[in-house]
């Protein structure tokens, strides 16, 4: 296995790059020692990389699911709810900051009225006007159908 480089033209190249680095970290440490390199990799840096990767993986999964051909407003709501729930369950300030930024940006751009209308038109029997509709079942089905290896 070789190390992978980040590509500036592909935002999602950092996740596979970090995964590969973690897979090869002991070999890299040994090579740095053999080369008498002044660069030292400590466990704190490894933990930061692992935390970053744990936050990036659900984002990558959500972006890939949102970019599929058959994704629509209904499934996108479920995917976003899945992303929020997954990131909320990740410990650490990085996950907290990402979740806060995503929620803020989504609240600026999303029309709750439009989403509610689309959900109602999709399946009027399941929605009660007095309760908030649960989009997660649509997203769970979509993610399990398209990305079963990542979700399970």
Coordinates of N, CA, C and O in Angstrom, one line a residue:
X1 N 0.8 -1.2 0.0 CA 0.0 0.0 0.0 C 0.9 1.3 0.0 O 1.9 1.3 0.7
X2 N 0.5 2.2 -0.7 CA 1.2 3.5 -0.8 C 0.3 4.6 0.0 O -0.9 4.4 0.1
X3 N 1.0 5.6 0.4 CA 0.3 6.7 1.0 C -0.5 7.5 -0.1 O -0.1 7.4 -1.3
X4 N -1.5 8.1 0.2 CA -2.3 8.9 -0.7 C -2.2 10.4 -0.5 O -2.0 10.8 0.7
X5 N -2.2 11.2 -1.5 CA -2.1 12.6 -1.3 C -3.5 13.2 -1.4 O -4.4 12.7 -2.2
X6 N -3.7 14.3 -0.7 CA -4.9 15.1 -0.8 C -5.0 15.8 -2.2 O -4.0 16.2 -2.7
X7 N -6.1 15.8 -2.8 CA -6.3 16.5 -4.0 C -7.1 17.8 -3.8 O -8.3 17.7 -3.3
X8 N -6.7 18.9 -4.2 CA -7.4 20.2 -4.0 C -8.7 20.2 -4.9 O -9.6 21.0 -4.6
X9 N -8.7 19.4 -5.9 CA -9.9 19.5 -6.8 C -11.0 18.5 -6.3 O -12.1 18.6 -6.8
X10 N -10.7 17.7 -5.4 CA -11.7 16.8 -4.9 C -11.8 16.9 -3.4 O -10.9 16.4 -2.7
X11 N -12.9 17.5 -2.8 CA -13.0 17.7 -1.4 C -12.9 16.4 -0.6 O -12.4 16.4 0.5
X12 N -13.4 15.3 -1.2 CA -13.5 14.1 -0.4 C -12.3 13.2 -0.4 O -12.3 12.1 0.0
X13 N -11.2 13.8 -1.0 CA -10.0 12.9 -1.0 C -9.2 12.9 0.3 O -8.4 12.0 0.5
X14 N -9.6 13.8 1.2 CA -8.9 13.8 2.5 C -9.3 12.6 3.4 O -8.5 12.1 4.1
X15 N -10.5 12.1 3.3 CA -10.9 11.0 4.1 C -10.2 9.7 3.7 O -9.6 9.1 4.6
X16 N -10.1 9.3 2.5 CA -9.3 8.1 2.1 C -7.8 8.3 2.5 O -7.2 7.4 2.9
X17 N -7.3 9.5 2.3 CA -5.9 9.8 2.6 C -5.7 9.6 4.1 O -4.7 8.9 4.5
X18 N -6.5 10.1 5.0 CA -6.4 9.9 6.4 C -6.5 8.4 6.8 O -5.8 7.9 7.7
X19 N -7.5 7.7 6.2 CA -7.7 6.3 6.5 C -6.4 5.5 6.1 O -5.9 4.7 6.9
X20 N -5.8 5.8 5.0 CA -4.6 5.1 4.6 C -3.5 5.5 5.5 O -2.7 4.6 5.9
X21 N -3.4 6.7 5.9 CA -2.3 7.1 6.9 C -2.4 6.3 8.2 O -1.4 5.8 8.7
X22 N -3.7 6.2 8.7 CA -3.8 5.5 10.0 C -3.5 4.0 9.8 O -3.0 3.4 10.7
X23 N -3.8 3.5 8.6 CA -3.5 2.1 8.3 C -2.0 1.9 8.3 O -1.5 0.8 8.7
X24 N -1.2 2.8 7.8 CA 0.2 2.7 7.6 C 1.0 3.5 8.7 O 2.2 3.6 8.6
X25 N 0.4 3.9 9.8 CA 1.1 4.8 10.7 C 2.3 4.2 11.3 O 3.3 4.8 11.5
X26 N 2.3 2.9 11.7 CA 3.4 2.2 12.3 C 4.6 2.1 11.3 O 5.7 2.3 11.7
X27 N 4.3 1.9 10.0 CA 5.3 1.8 9.0 C 5.9 3.2 8.8 O 7.1 3.3 8.6
X28 N 5.1 4.2 8.8 CA 5.6 5.6 8.7 C 6.5 6.0 9.8 O 7.5 6.6 9.6
X29 N 6.1 5.6 11.0 CA 6.9 5.9 12.2 C 8.3 5.3 12.1 O 9.3 5.9 12.4
X30 N 8.2 4.0 11.7 CA 9.5 3.3 11.6 C 10.4 3.9 10.5 O 11.6 4.0 10.7
X31 N 9.8 4.3 9.3 CA 10.5 4.9 8.3 C 11.2 6.2 8.7 O 12.3 6.5 8.4
X32 N 10.4 7.0 9.5 CA 10.9 8.3 10.0 C 12.1 8.0 10.9 O 13.1 8.8 10.9
X33 N 12.0 7.0 11.7 CA 13.1 6.6 12.6 C 14.4 6.2 11.8 O 15.5 6.6 12.1
X34 N 14.1 5.3 10.8 CA 15.2 4.8 10.0 C 15.9 5.9 9.2 O 17.1 5.9 9.0
X35 N 15.2 7.0 8.9 CA 15.7 8.1 8.1 C 16.3 9.2 9.0 O 16.7 10.2 8.6
X36 N 16.2 8.9 10.3 CA 16.7 9.9 11.3 C 16.0 11.3 11.1 O 16.6 12.4 11.2
X37 N 14.7 11.2 10.8 CA 13.9 12.4 10.5 C 13.6 13.2 11.8 O 13.3 12.6 12.8
X38 N 13.7 14.5 11.8 CA 13.3 15.3 13.0 C 11.8 15.3 13.2 O 11.3 15.7 14.3
X39 N 11.0 14.8 12.2 CA 9.6 14.8 12.4 C 9.2 13.6 13.3 O 9.6 12.5 13.1
X40 N 8.4 13.9 14.3 CA 8.0 12.9 15.2 C 6.4 13.0 15.3 O 5.8 14.0 15.3
X41 N 5.8 11.8 15.3 CA 4.4 11.7 15.3 C 4.0 11.2 16.7 O 4.4 10.1 17.1
X42 N 3.2 12.1 17.4 CA 2.8 11.7 18.7 C 1.4 11.2 18.8 O 0.6 11.4 17.8
X43 N 1.0 10.6 19.8 CA -0.3 10.0 20.0 C -1.4 11.0 19.9 O -2.5 10.7 19.5
X44 N -1.2 12.2 20.4 CA -2.2 13.3 20.4 C -2.5 13.6 18.9 O -3.7 13.8 18.6
X45 N -1.5 13.7 18.1 CA -1.8 13.9 16.6 C -2.6 12.8 16.0 O -3.5 13.1 15.2
X46 N -2.3 11.6 16.4 CA -3.0 10.4 15.9 C -4.5 10.5 16.3 O -5.4 10.3 15.5
X47 N -4.7 10.9 17.6 CA -6.1 11.0 18.1 C -6.8 12.1 17.3 O -8.0 11.9 17.0
X48 N -6.2 13.2 17.0 CA -6.8 14.3 16.3 C -7.2 13.8 14.9 O -8.3 14.1 14.4
X49 N -6.3 13.0 14.2 CA -6.6 12.5 12.9 C -7.8 11.5 13.0 O -8.7 11.6 12.2
X50 N -7.9 10.7 14.0 CA -9.0 9.8 14.2 C -10.3 10.5 14.4 O -11.3 10.1 13.9
X51 N -10.2 11.6 15.2 CA -11.4 12.4 15.5 C -11.9 13.0 14.2 O -13.1 13.0 13.9
X52 N -11.0 13.6 13.4 CA -11.3 14.2 12.2 C -12.0 13.2 11.2 O -13.0 13.5 10.6
X53 N -11.4 12.0 11.2 CA -11.9 11.0 10.3 C -13.3 10.5 10.7 O -14.2 10.3 9.9
X54 N -13.5 10.4 12.1 CA -14.8 10.0 12.6 C -15.9 11.0 12.2 O -17.1 10.6 12.0
X55 N -15.5 12.3 12.1 CA -16.5 13.3 11.7 C -16.7 13.3 10.2 O -17.8 13.6 9.7
X56 N -15.6 13.1 9.4 CA -15.7 13.2 8.0 C -16.5 12.0 7.4 O -17.1 12.2 6.3
X57 N -16.4 10.8 8.0 CA -17.1 9.7 7.4 C -18.6 9.8 7.2 O -19.1 9.6 6.1
X58 N -19.3 10.3 8.2 CA -20.8 10.5 8.0 C -21.0 11.6 7.0 O -22.0 11.5 6.3
X59 N -20.2 12.6 7.0 CA -20.4 13.7 6.0 C -20.2 13.2 4.6 O -21.0 13.4 3.7
X60 N -19.2 12.4 4.4 CA -18.9 11.8 3.1 C -20.1 10.9 2.7 O -20.5 11.0 1.5
X61 N -20.5 10.1 3.6 CA -21.7 9.2 3.3 C -22.9 10.0 2.9 O -23.6 9.7 1.9
X62 N -23.2 11.1 3.6 CA -24.3 11.9 3.4 C -24.2 12.6 2.0 O -25.2 12.6 1.2
X63 N -23.0 13.1 1.7 CA -22.8 13.8 0.4 C -23.0 12.9 -0.7 O -23.6 13.2 -1.8
X64 N -22.4 11.7 -0.6 CA -22.6 10.7 -1.7 C -24.0 10.3 -1.8 O -24.5 10.2 -3.0
X65 N -24.8 10.1 -0.8 CA -26.2 9.8 -0.9 C -27.0 10.9 -1.5 O -27.9 10.7 -2.3
X66 N -26.7 12.2 -1.1 CA -27.4 13.3 -1.6 C -27.1 13.5 -3.1 O -27.9 14.1 -3.8
X67 N -26.0 13.0 -3.6 CA -25.6 13.2 -5.0 C -26.1 12.1 -5.9 O -25.8 12.1 -7.1
X68 N -26.8 11.1 -5.4 CA -27.3 10.0 -6.2 C -28.4 10.5 -7.1 O -29.1 11.5 -6.8
X69 N -28.6 9.8 -8.1 CA -29.6 10.2 -9.2 C -31.0 10.2 -8.6 O -31.9 11.1 -9.0
X70 N -31.4 9.3 -7.8 CA -32.8 9.2 -7.3 C -33.0 9.8 -5.9 O -34.0 9.6 -5.3
X71 N -32.1 10.7 -5.5 CA -32.3 11.4 -4.3 C -33.3 12.6 -4.5 O -33.2 13.2 -5.6
X72 N -34.2 12.8 -3.7 CA -35.2 13.9 -3.8 C -35.3 14.6 -2.5 O -34.6 14.3 -1.5
X73 N -36.2 15.5 -2.4 CA -36.4 16.3 -1.2 C -36.7 15.4 0.0 O -36.3 15.7 1.1
X74 N -37.5 14.4 -0.2 CA -38.0 13.5 0.9 C -36.8 12.7 1.4 O -36.5 12.7 2.6
X75 N -36.0 12.1 0.5 CA -34.9 11.3 1.0 C -33.8 12.2 1.5 O -33.1 11.9 2.5
X76 N -33.6 13.4 0.9 CA -32.6 14.3 1.4 C -32.9 14.7 2.9 O -31.9 14.9 3.7
X77 N -34.1 14.9 3.2 CA -34.4 15.3 4.6 C -34.0 14.1 5.6 O -33.4 14.4 6.6
X78 N -34.3 12.9 5.2 CA -33.9 11.8 6.0 C -32.4 11.6 6.1 O -31.8 11.3 7.2
X79 N -31.7 11.9 5.0 CA -30.2 11.8 5.0 C -29.6 12.9 5.9 O -28.7 12.6 6.7
X80 N -30.2 14.1 5.9 CA -29.7 15.2 6.7 C -30.0 14.8 8.2 O -29.1 15.1 9.0
X81 N -31.1 14.3 8.5 CA -31.4 13.9 9.9 C -30.4 12.8 10.3 O -30.0 12.8 11.4
X82 N -30.2 11.9 9.4 CA -29.2 10.8 9.7 C -27.8 11.4 10.0 O -27.2 11.1 11.0
X83 N -27.4 12.4 9.2 CA -26.1 13.0 9.4 C -26.1 13.8 10.7 O -25.1 13.6 11.5
X84 N -27.1 14.5 11.1 CA -27.2 15.2 12.3 C -27.1 14.3 13.5 O -26.4 14.5 14.5
X85 N -27.9 13.2 13.4 CA -27.9 12.2 14.5 C -26.5 11.6 14.7 O -26.0 11.4 15.8
X86 N -25.9 11.2 13.6 CA -24.6 10.5 13.6 C -23.5 11.4 14.2 O -22.7 11.0 15.0
X87 N -23.5 12.7 13.7 CA -22.5 13.6 14.2 C -22.7 14.0 15.6 O -21.8 14.1 16.4
X88 N -24.0 14.1 16.0 CA -24.3 14.4 17.4 C -23.8 13.3 18.4 O -23.4 13.6 19.5
X89 N -23.7 12.1 17.9 CA -23.3 10.9 18.7 C -21.8 10.8 18.8 O -21.3 10.0 19.6
X90 N -21.0 11.6 18.0 CA -19.6 11.6 18.0 C -19.1 12.5 19.1 O -19.4 13.7 19.1
X91 N -18.2 12.0 20.0 CA -17.7 12.9 21.1 C -16.6 13.8 20.6 O -16.0 13.5 19.6
X92 N -16.5 15.0 21.2 CA -15.5 15.9 20.8 C -16.0 17.3 20.3 O -17.1 17.4 19.8
X93 N -15.1 18.2 20.4 CA -15.5 19.6 20.0 C -15.6 19.7 18.5 O -16.4 20.6 18.0
X94 N -14.8 19.0 17.8 CA -14.9 19.0 16.3 C -16.3 18.7 15.8 O -16.9 19.4 15.0
X95 N -16.8 17.6 16.3 CA -18.2 17.2 16.0 C -19.2 18.2 16.4 O -20.1 18.5 15.7
X96 N -19.0 18.8 17.6 CA -20.0 19.8 18.1 C -20.0 21.0 17.2 O -21.0 21.6 16.8
X97 N -18.8 21.5 16.8 CA -18.6 22.6 16.0 C -19.2 22.4 14.6 O -19.9 23.3 14.0
X98 N -19.0 21.2 14.0 CA -19.5 20.9 12.7 C -21.0 20.8 12.8 O -21.7 21.4 11.9
X99 N -21.6 20.2 13.8 CA -23.0 20.1 13.9 C -23.6 21.5 14.0 O -24.6 21.8 13.3
X100 N -23.1 22.3 14.8 CA -23.6 23.7 15.0 C -23.5 24.4 13.6 O -24.5 25.1 13.3
X101 N -22.4 24.3 12.9 CA -22.3 25.0 11.6 C -23.3 24.5 10.6 O -23.9 25.3 9.9
X102 N -23.5 23.2 10.6 CA -24.4 22.6 9.6 C -25.9 23.0 9.9 O -26.6 23.3 9.0
X103 N -26.2 23.0 11.2 CA -27.6 23.4 11.6 C -27.8 24.9 11.3 O -28.9 25.2 10.8
X104 N -26.8 25.7 11.5 CA -27.0 27.1 11.2 C -27.2 27.3 9.7 O -28.1 28.0 9.3
X105 N -26.3 26.7 8.9 CA -26.4 26.9 7.5 C -27.7 26.3 6.9 O -28.3 26.9 6.0
X106 N -28.1 25.2 7.4 CA -29.4 24.6 7.0 C -30.6 25.5 7.3 O -31.5 25.6 6.5
X107 N -30.6 26.0 8.5 CA -31.7 26.9 8.9 C -31.7 28.2 8.0 O -32.8 28.7 7.8
X108 N -30.6 28.6 7.5 CA -30.6 29.8 6.6 C -31.1 29.4 5.2 O -31.6 30.3 4.5
X109 N -31.0 28.2 4.8 CA -31.3 27.9 3.4 C -32.5 27.0 3.2 O -33.0 26.9 2.1
X110 N -33.0 26.4 4.2 CA -34.1 25.4 4.0 C -35.5 26.1 4.3 O -35.6 26.8 5.3
X111 N -36.5 25.7 3.5 CA -37.8 26.2 3.7 C -38.6 25.1 4.4 O -38.9 24.1 3.8
X112 N -38.9 25.3 5.7 CA -39.7 24.2 6.4 C -41.1 24.0 5.8 O -41.6 22.9 5.8
X113 N -41.7 25.1 5.3 CA -43.0 25.0 4.7 C -42.9 24.1 3.4 O -43.7 23.2 3.2
X114 N -41.9 24.3 2.6 CA -41.8 23.5 1.4 C -41.5 22.0 1.7 O -42.1 21.1 1.1
X115 N -40.6 21.8 2.7 CA -40.3 20.4 3.1 C -41.5 19.8 3.6 O -41.8 18.6 3.3
X116 N -42.3 20.4 4.5 CA -43.5 19.8 5.0 C -44.5 19.5 3.9 O -45.2 18.5 4.0
X117 N -44.6 20.4 3.0 CA -45.6 20.2 1.9 C -45.1 19.0 1.0 O -46.0 18.1 0.7
X118 N -43.9 18.9 0.7 CA -43.4 17.7 -0.1 C -43.6 16.4 0.7 O -44.0 15.4 0.1
X119 N -43.3 16.4 2.0 CA -43.5 15.3 2.8 C -45.0 14.9 2.9 O -45.3 13.7 2.8
X120 N -45.9 15.8 3.0 CA -47.3 15.5 3.0 C -47.7 15.0 1.7 O -48.5 14.0 1.6
X121 N -47.3 15.6 0.6 CA -47.7 15.1 -0.8 C -47.1 13.7 -1.0 O -47.7 12.9 -1.8
X122 N -46.0 13.4 -0.5 CA -45.3 12.1 -0.6 C -46.2 11.0 0.0 O -46.3 9.9 -0.6
X123 N -46.7 11.2 1.2 CA -47.4 10.2 1.9 C -48.4 10.8 2.9 O -48.0 10.9 4.1
X124 N -49.5 11.3 2.5 CA -50.4 12.1 3.4 C -50.9 11.3 4.6 O -51.2 11.9 5.6
X125 N -51.1 10.0 4.5 CA -51.6 9.2 5.6 C -50.7 9.1 6.8 O -51.2 9.0 7.9
X126 N -49.4 9.2 6.6 CA -48.5 9.1 7.7 C -48.2 10.4 8.4 O -47.6 10.4 9.5
X127 N -48.7 11.5 7.9 CA -48.4 12.8 8.6 C -49.6 13.3 9.3 O -50.7 13.4 8.7
X128 N -49.5 13.7 10.5 CA -50.5 14.3 11.2 C -50.2 15.8 11.3 O -49.0 16.2 11.6
X129 N -51.1 16.7 11.1 CA -50.8 18.1 11.1 C -50.4 18.6 12.4 O -49.7 19.7 12.5
X130 N -50.6 17.9 13.5 CA -50.3 18.5 14.8 C -48.9 18.0 15.3 O -48.4 18.5 16.3
X131 N -48.3 17.1 14.6 CA -47.0 16.6 15.0 C -45.9 16.9 13.9 O -46.3 17.0 12.8
X132 N -44.7 16.9 14.4 CA -43.6 17.1 13.4 C -43.4 15.8 12.7 O -43.4 14.7 13.3
X133 N -43.2 15.8 11.4 CA -43.1 14.6 10.7 C -41.7 14.0 10.8 O -40.7 14.7 11.0
X134 N -41.6 12.7 10.9 CA -40.3 12.0 11.1 C -39.7 11.6 9.7 O -40.2 10.7 9.1
X135 N -38.7 12.3 9.3 CA -38.1 12.1 8.0 C -37.1 11.0 8.0 O -36.6 10.5 7.0
X136 N -36.7 10.5 9.2 CA -35.6 9.6 9.3 C -35.8 8.3 8.7 O -34.9 7.6 8.1
X137 N -37.1 7.8 8.6 CA -37.4 6.5 8.0 C -37.1 6.5 6.5 O -36.6 5.6 6.0
X138 N -37.4 7.7 5.9 CA -37.1 7.8 4.4 C -35.6 7.7 4.2 O -35.1 7.1 3.3
X139 N -34.9 8.5 5.0 CA -33.4 8.5 4.9 C -32.8 7.2 5.2 O -31.8 6.7 4.5
X140 N -33.2 6.5 6.2 CA -32.7 5.2 6.6 C -32.9 4.2 5.5 O -32.0 3.5 5.1
X141 N -34.1 4.2 4.9 CA -34.3 3.3 3.8 C -33.4 3.6 2.6 O -32.8 2.7 2.0
X142 N -33.3 4.9 2.3 CA -32.5 5.3 1.1 C -31.0 4.9 1.4 O -30.3 4.4 0.5
X143 N -30.5 5.2 2.6 CA -29.1 4.9 2.8 C -28.8 3.4 2.9 O -27.8 2.9 2.3
X144 N -29.7 2.7 3.5 CA -29.5 1.2 3.5 C -29.6 0.6 2.1 O -28.9 -0.4 1.8
X145 N -30.4 1.2 1.3 CA -30.6 0.7 -0.1 C -29.3 1.0 -0.9 O -28.8 0.1 -1.7
X146 N -28.8 2.2 -0.8 CA -27.7 2.6 -1.7 C -26.3 2.4 -1.1 O -25.3 2.2 -1.8
X147 N -26.2 2.4 0.2 CA -24.9 2.3 0.9 C -24.9 1.3 2.0 O -24.6 1.7 3.2
X148 N -25.3 0.1 1.8 CA -25.5 -0.9 2.9 C -24.2 -1.1 3.6 O -24.2 -1.4 4.9
X149 N -23.0 -1.1 3.0 CA -21.8 -1.4 3.7 C -21.4 -0.4 4.7 O -20.8 -0.6 5.7
X150 N -21.7 0.9 4.4 CA -21.3 2.0 5.2 C -22.3 2.1 6.4 O -21.8 2.5 7.5
X151 N -23.5 1.9 6.2 CA -24.5 2.1 7.3 C -24.5 1.0 8.3 O -24.6 1.3 9.5
X152 N -24.3 -0.2 7.9 CA -24.4 -1.4 8.8 C -23.1 -1.7 9.5 O -22.1 -1.3 9.2

